XYZ file of C-alpha atoms in Angstrom:
408
model
C -146.103 -115.450 -170.263
C -145.439 -114.124 -166.859
C -142.520 -111.772 -166.526
C -139.462 -113.424 -165.015
C -138.521 -112.135 -161.581
C -135.075 -110.848 -160.826
C -133.364 -112.130 -157.701
C -130.229 -111.122 -155.732
C -128.389 -113.999 -154.184
C -127.617 -112.617 -150.614
C -124.982 -114.286 -148.300
C -127.296 -114.053 -145.277
C -130.889 -114.636 -146.540
C -130.387 -116.434 -149.945
C -132.511 -115.329 -152.812
C -134.157 -111.855 -152.512
C -136.585 -110.946 -155.123
C -136.911 -107.461 -156.821
C -139.601 -105.868 -158.809
C -138.758 -103.858 -161.963
C -139.004 -100.455 -160.085
C -136.651 -101.610 -157.323
C -134.135 -102.685 -160.103
C -134.342 -99.206 -161.534
C -133.623 -97.664 -158.125
C -130.672 -99.924 -157.675
C -129.306 -99.088 -161.176
C -129.072 -95.411 -160.323
C -125.509 -94.119 -159.753
C -126.427 -92.856 -156.284
C -127.340 -96.389 -155.236
C -124.509 -98.053 -157.080
C -121.966 -95.962 -155.144
C -122.975 -98.023 -152.100
C -121.127 -100.952 -153.658
C -118.002 -99.082 -153.039
C -118.612 -98.098 -149.427
C -117.720 -100.611 -146.730
C -120.453 -101.396 -144.167
C -117.954 -101.416 -141.242
C -115.465 -98.882 -142.538
C -111.968 -99.863 -141.534
C -112.905 -102.811 -139.393
C -111.431 -105.140 -142.062
C -108.133 -104.227 -140.535
C -109.201 -106.164 -137.384
C -111.643 -108.696 -139.011
C -110.347 -109.373 -142.489
C -113.755 -110.730 -143.661
C -115.511 -107.433 -142.858
C -115.499 -106.141 -146.574
C -119.249 -106.200 -146.986
C -120.892 -103.077 -148.292
C -123.641 -100.622 -147.651
C -125.181 -102.003 -150.911
C -125.521 -105.537 -149.335
C -126.897 -104.004 -146.072
C -129.485 -101.969 -147.971
C -130.770 -104.944 -149.799
C -131.081 -106.822 -146.631
C -132.776 -104.185 -144.771
C -135.312 -104.121 -147.677
C -135.885 -107.828 -147.363
C -136.470 -107.783 -143.626
C -138.625 -104.522 -144.114
C -140.711 -106.449 -146.550
C -141.118 -109.359 -144.223
C -142.223 -107.286 -141.279
C -144.493 -105.187 -143.311
C -146.041 -108.201 -144.727
C -146.431 -109.743 -141.176
C -148.090 -106.470 -140.169
C -150.592 -107.096 -142.885
C -150.016 -103.729 -144.405
C -151.569 -102.712 -147.715
C -149.612 -103.615 -150.923
C -148.758 -99.990 -151.515
C -147.393 -99.560 -148.053
C -145.265 -102.686 -148.458
C -143.737 -101.272 -151.650
C -143.163 -97.935 -149.838
C -141.394 -99.719 -146.987
C -139.194 -101.645 -149.495
C -138.179 -98.586 -151.277
C -137.373 -96.603 -148.023
C -135.537 -99.619 -146.603
C -133.503 -99.876 -149.818
C -132.646 -96.080 -149.725
C -132.190 -95.632 -145.979
C -128.395 -95.309 -146.143
C -127.991 -93.833 -149.657
C -126.472 -90.732 -148.131
C -123.755 -92.502 -146.275
C -120.276 -90.946 -146.786
C -117.137 -93.000 -147.446
C -116.307 -95.758 -144.947
C -119.846 -95.327 -143.513
C -119.951 -94.148 -139.809
C -116.263 -93.475 -139.662
C -116.590 -90.343 -141.877
C -119.821 -89.428 -140.152
C -117.859 -88.625 -136.908
C -116.259 -85.734 -138.705
C -119.352 -84.195 -140.314
C -121.680 -81.533 -138.822
C -124.756 -83.431 -139.896
C -125.793 -87.085 -139.578
C -125.998 -89.250 -142.804
C -129.791 -89.156 -142.696
C -129.569 -85.513 -143.817
C -127.512 -86.509 -146.861
C -129.936 -89.284 -147.488
C -132.833 -86.645 -147.479
C -130.800 -84.615 -149.995
C -130.158 -87.499 -152.393
C -133.824 -88.567 -152.318
C -135.219 -84.993 -152.704
C -132.599 -82.983 -154.684
C -130.870 -85.310 -157.142
C -131.948 -87.328 -160.179
C -133.076 -89.987 -157.787
C -136.144 -87.915 -157.000
C -137.220 -87.883 -160.704
C -137.343 -91.544 -160.653
C -138.930 -92.085 -157.231
C -141.711 -89.619 -158.092
C -142.918 -91.932 -160.787
C -144.246 -94.031 -157.977
C -143.909 -92.419 -154.534
C -144.070 -89.308 -152.615
C -140.331 -88.681 -151.731
C -141.524 -86.864 -148.522
C -143.032 -90.207 -147.328
C -139.761 -92.039 -147.944
C -137.800 -89.230 -146.065
C -140.297 -89.677 -143.094
C -139.645 -93.392 -142.946
C -135.887 -93.125 -143.232
C -135.917 -90.716 -140.340
C -138.301 -92.720 -138.196
C -141.206 -90.411 -138.563
C -145.010 -91.120 -139.063
C -146.868 -94.369 -138.657
C -144.503 -96.412 -140.805
C -141.165 -94.915 -139.648
C -140.485 -97.227 -136.731
C -140.201 -100.273 -139.112
C -137.004 -98.910 -140.738
C -135.780 -96.474 -138.190
C -137.039 -97.234 -134.586
C -136.076 -98.980 -131.496
C -136.307 -102.543 -132.821
C -136.164 -101.894 -136.488
C -135.181 -103.847 -139.555
C -131.975 -101.825 -140.007
C -130.588 -103.118 -136.744
C -131.705 -106.614 -137.414
C -129.818 -106.829 -140.620
C -126.648 -105.100 -139.584
C -126.275 -107.419 -136.529
C -126.785 -110.480 -138.682
C -124.681 -109.208 -141.503
C -121.778 -107.904 -139.470
C -121.763 -111.106 -137.413
C -121.713 -113.353 -140.541
C -118.861 -111.363 -142.113
C -116.653 -110.706 -139.138
C -117.093 -114.240 -137.948
C -118.091 -113.066 -134.509
C -120.978 -115.259 -133.517
C -122.678 -112.861 -131.081
C -124.758 -111.187 -133.847
C -126.863 -114.301 -134.545
C -130.298 -113.345 -133.724
C -133.691 -115.002 -134.236
C -135.109 -112.205 -136.399
C -138.078 -114.344 -137.661
C -139.276 -114.785 -134.122
C -139.034 -111.048 -133.486
C -140.791 -110.068 -136.655
C -143.599 -112.639 -136.087
C -144.357 -110.841 -132.677
C -144.243 -107.262 -133.620
C -147.380 -105.205 -134.020
C -147.591 -101.634 -135.225
C -149.598 -99.217 -133.014
C -148.058 -95.862 -132.284
C -144.567 -97.542 -132.749
C -143.649 -101.260 -132.871
C -145.029 -103.147 -129.990
C -143.554 -106.529 -129.016
C -145.780 -109.306 -127.892
C -144.677 -110.989 -124.760
C -143.966 -114.221 -126.852
C -141.163 -112.391 -128.607
C -139.343 -111.230 -125.448
C -136.907 -114.092 -125.455
C -135.835 -113.346 -129.008
C -135.507 -109.641 -128.221
C -133.369 -110.424 -125.234
C -131.127 -112.444 -127.568
C -130.774 -109.459 -129.929
C -130.013 -107.076 -127.130
C -127.399 -109.420 -125.600
C -125.945 -109.921 -129.145
C -125.630 -106.111 -129.697
C -124.207 -105.703 -126.200
C -121.359 -108.075 -126.965
C -120.920 -106.908 -130.524
C -119.960 -103.427 -129.360
C -116.712 -104.254 -127.560
C -115.874 -107.170 -129.933
C -116.444 -105.249 -133.151
C -117.953 -101.780 -133.265
C -115.995 -100.392 -130.375
C -113.031 -102.719 -130.208
C -110.103 -100.733 -129.106
C -108.337 -101.207 -132.351
C -111.413 -100.211 -134.278
C -111.522 -97.024 -132.329
C -107.970 -96.033 -133.112
C -108.100 -96.713 -136.806
C -111.354 -94.717 -136.913
C -109.847 -91.915 -135.109
C -106.729 -91.795 -137.280
C -108.846 -91.651 -140.404
C -111.236 -88.988 -138.941
C -108.319 -86.818 -138.055
C -106.992 -86.945 -141.692
C -110.401 -86.527 -143.084
C -111.045 -83.368 -140.948
C -107.685 -81.899 -142.153
C -108.725 -82.304 -145.844
C -112.140 -80.777 -145.077
C -110.630 -77.921 -143.164
C -108.252 -77.272 -146.063
C -111.182 -77.313 -148.554
C -109.722 -80.242 -150.502
C -113.060 -81.918 -149.892
C -116.295 -80.040 -149.426
C -118.335 -81.351 -146.521
C -121.629 -80.843 -148.163
C -120.581 -83.003 -151.121
C -119.369 -85.990 -149.066
C -122.232 -88.151 -150.296
C -120.656 -88.077 -153.880
C -117.479 -89.885 -152.736
C -116.835 -93.503 -152.101
C -114.014 -95.318 -150.270
C -111.647 -95.506 -153.194
C -111.922 -91.761 -153.795
C -110.937 -90.810 -150.398
C -108.069 -93.420 -150.236
C -106.693 -92.096 -153.505
C -106.999 -88.465 -152.323
C -105.278 -89.211 -149.183
C -102.347 -91.059 -150.834
C -101.867 -88.209 -153.200
C -102.351 -85.400 -150.651
C -99.707 -82.775 -150.371
C -100.390 -82.467 -146.672
C -97.742 -84.659 -145.069
C -99.927 -85.584 -142.031
C -102.782 -86.789 -144.291
C -100.359 -88.669 -146.362
C -98.541 -90.353 -143.402
C -101.810 -91.398 -141.908
C -102.899 -93.123 -145.093
C -99.641 -94.807 -145.267
C -99.978 -96.138 -141.769
C -103.428 -97.415 -142.461
C -102.209 -99.031 -145.808
C -99.587 -100.811 -143.946
C -101.437 -101.302 -140.604
C -98.967 -99.250 -138.551
C -101.472 -98.391 -135.961
C -101.149 -96.182 -132.842
C -100.864 -98.243 -129.577
C -102.638 -97.900 -126.316
C -100.599 -96.536 -123.381
C -103.364 -96.029 -120.887
C -106.875 -97.507 -120.390
C -109.473 -96.853 -117.778
C -112.785 -98.730 -117.853
C -115.701 -96.420 -117.250
C -117.138 -98.497 -114.589
C -114.182 -97.568 -112.523
C -115.883 -94.245 -112.027
C -118.722 -93.579 -109.457
C -120.593 -91.794 -112.225
C -119.438 -92.930 -115.591
C -122.029 -90.826 -117.425
C -119.899 -87.723 -116.405
C -117.229 -89.034 -118.875
C -119.500 -87.945 -121.741
C -119.791 -84.518 -120.430
C -116.107 -83.879 -121.163
C -115.905 -81.432 -124.049
C -114.018 -82.257 -127.213
C -111.944 -78.939 -126.696
C -110.757 -80.480 -123.338
C -109.729 -83.651 -124.921
C -107.855 -81.826 -127.655
C -106.032 -79.533 -124.999
C -105.073 -82.613 -123.155
C -103.603 -84.237 -126.287
C -101.681 -81.059 -126.953
C -100.250 -81.016 -123.462
C -99.292 -84.647 -123.622
C -97.615 -84.050 -126.784
C -95.677 -81.201 -125.363
C -94.516 -83.057 -122.184
C -93.471 -86.133 -124.039
C -92.117 -84.382 -127.105
C -94.636 -85.937 -129.567
C -96.393 -84.146 -132.336
C -100.000 -83.409 -130.860
C -101.522 -84.847 -134.095
C -100.179 -88.307 -133.180
C -101.567 -88.298 -129.575
C -105.188 -89.555 -129.320
C -107.448 -89.614 -126.378
C -110.631 -91.796 -127.334
C -113.745 -92.383 -125.312
C -115.885 -95.438 -126.392
C -119.248 -94.484 -127.754
C -122.052 -93.997 -125.254
C -123.832 -97.372 -124.856
C -127.377 -96.264 -125.641
C -129.248 -99.477 -126.568
C -132.479 -97.756 -127.416
C -134.138 -101.116 -128.009
C -134.406 -101.400 -124.223
C -137.185 -98.829 -124.436
C -139.265 -101.180 -126.571
C -142.884 -101.534 -125.448
C -144.151 -105.092 -124.694
C -147.769 -106.100 -124.731
C -148.872 -108.146 -121.813
C -152.515 -108.877 -121.575
C -153.213 -105.740 -123.438
C -151.127 -103.534 -121.256
C -147.782 -102.102 -122.255
C -144.554 -102.167 -120.268
C -141.066 -101.182 -121.186
C -138.759 -104.101 -122.081
C -136.563 -103.289 -119.182
C -139.459 -103.959 -116.694
C -140.486 -107.301 -118.371
C -136.938 -108.746 -118.689
C -134.481 -109.189 -115.961
C -131.849 -109.753 -118.502
C -132.459 -106.392 -120.244
C -132.629 -104.788 -116.800
C -129.291 -106.218 -116.002
C -127.868 -105.110 -119.322
C -129.095 -101.560 -118.806
C -127.139 -101.539 -115.433
C -124.012 -103.183 -117.009
C -123.755 -100.998 -120.025
C -120.749 -99.171 -118.506
C -118.795 -102.441 -117.709
C -116.834 -102.511 -120.920
C -116.609 -98.942 -122.463
C -113.347 -97.152 -121.517
C -111.289 -94.132 -122.214
C -107.853 -94.763 -123.874
C -104.779 -92.914 -124.864
C -102.958 -93.889 -128.096
C -99.560 -92.923 -129.413
C -97.202 -94.212 -132.090
C -95.527 -97.598 -131.190
C -92.127 -96.007 -131.141
C -93.197 -93.630 -128.463
C -94.907 -96.214 -126.256
C -91.902 -96.709 -123.903
C -92.122 -93.241 -122.672
C -95.484 -93.759 -120.982
C -94.758 -96.400 -118.411
C -95.716 -94.011 -115.506
C -98.196 -92.065 -117.454
C -101.181 -90.622 -115.360
C -104.216 -89.345 -117.402
C -105.677 -87.603 -114.503
C -102.779 -85.085 -114.804
C -104.163 -83.956 -118.063
C -107.954 -84.401 -117.788
C -110.432 -83.652 -115.013
C -111.908 -87.314 -114.582
C -114.869 -88.285 -112.593
C -114.284 -89.699 -109.087
C -112.979 -93.246 -109.036
C -115.234 -95.837 -107.094
C -112.606 -97.448 -105.003
C -115.087 -99.719 -103.333
C -116.386 -101.543 -106.373
C -115.114 -104.984 -107.107
C -114.246 -105.348 -110.780
C -114.620 -108.971 -111.803
C -114.321 -108.591 -115.540
C -110.748 -109.301 -116.818
C -110.186 -106.681 -119.406
C -107.827 -108.754 -121.357
C -110.804 -110.846 -122.501
C -111.683 -108.279 -125.092
C -108.218 -107.844 -126.510
C -107.831 -109.164 -129.963
C -104.208 -110.036 -131.091
């Protein structure tokens, strides 16, 4: 009698089948920890449904990786290697995913490499795979790397679909099957011209998911509050940075609640009760002639400005936050498109993608946040008195109404 297959019922794709070895990987404590790490960190404070985990995302990435590897007509051994690598690609993520990563001196891929090569996970994986090949794929290296970690990879496809599904923000719905069926592997993933429309949809989705979800102004401040508290416990050696891959969300929450440091304890209380810092100043980056210059401002300059604002307005500097939205990279725009056996960057093939590239600074901003009870002090506040900002472009017409991206 044939062995009965095991399935995971996924909220996005339906039944996802697992082989016996994948079951064993998932049963390892290093992988089970991902059940206790939220995919979107603290975004459930803005979108209550955003409680999905790195576990779900990893399984979904494995599913899409398998579909793409099969479409590329890879050998069975390579398909199994892609599935395992996709399953493990986030196993080194710290608590609250990318939120904690903003404090750490190394990216989560380095912790993933450590878990795969230096823990008991290696003993299991070496029964079937070369762990160095898994590390290469997870970090986007080698022939197979772009499938899991590239410009138009299955990791991005899954998180757009999954994050959209769980937040209720419809922007992330993409035609992943059309994209997958039009990709070829040849010195990177090459998109056929027939898949350009679906790729355009994915890029437009990502463009709007950033201000709506990933870089929403409330997302940014709750992340900043958490990071400032996490840095404090790392600096005080309450948590060792090089062991962050061992902790889950609950560990950190419990630690913050019990912490004897009053600032850390207060920040956790504020997050628990959604007492969030409020914006007192916002400047959209497209107000500047050269918005890229904003990303050359040193962190030390931002901290110094926060300290000076605190002194001038009689606020503890730890409760003053200057936050710049993440740089809008959109690496997928570099994807190569095959047109009559010649390769062109997606930005040259698609007017839509070209327009997105030019419009990437339309929505990101620099904002200043303080406690609600201090907000009334800042009616005439001028950020330029504290930071050397780029030159304002006074001739540009700003047609986007900023209030459209507010969420109450």
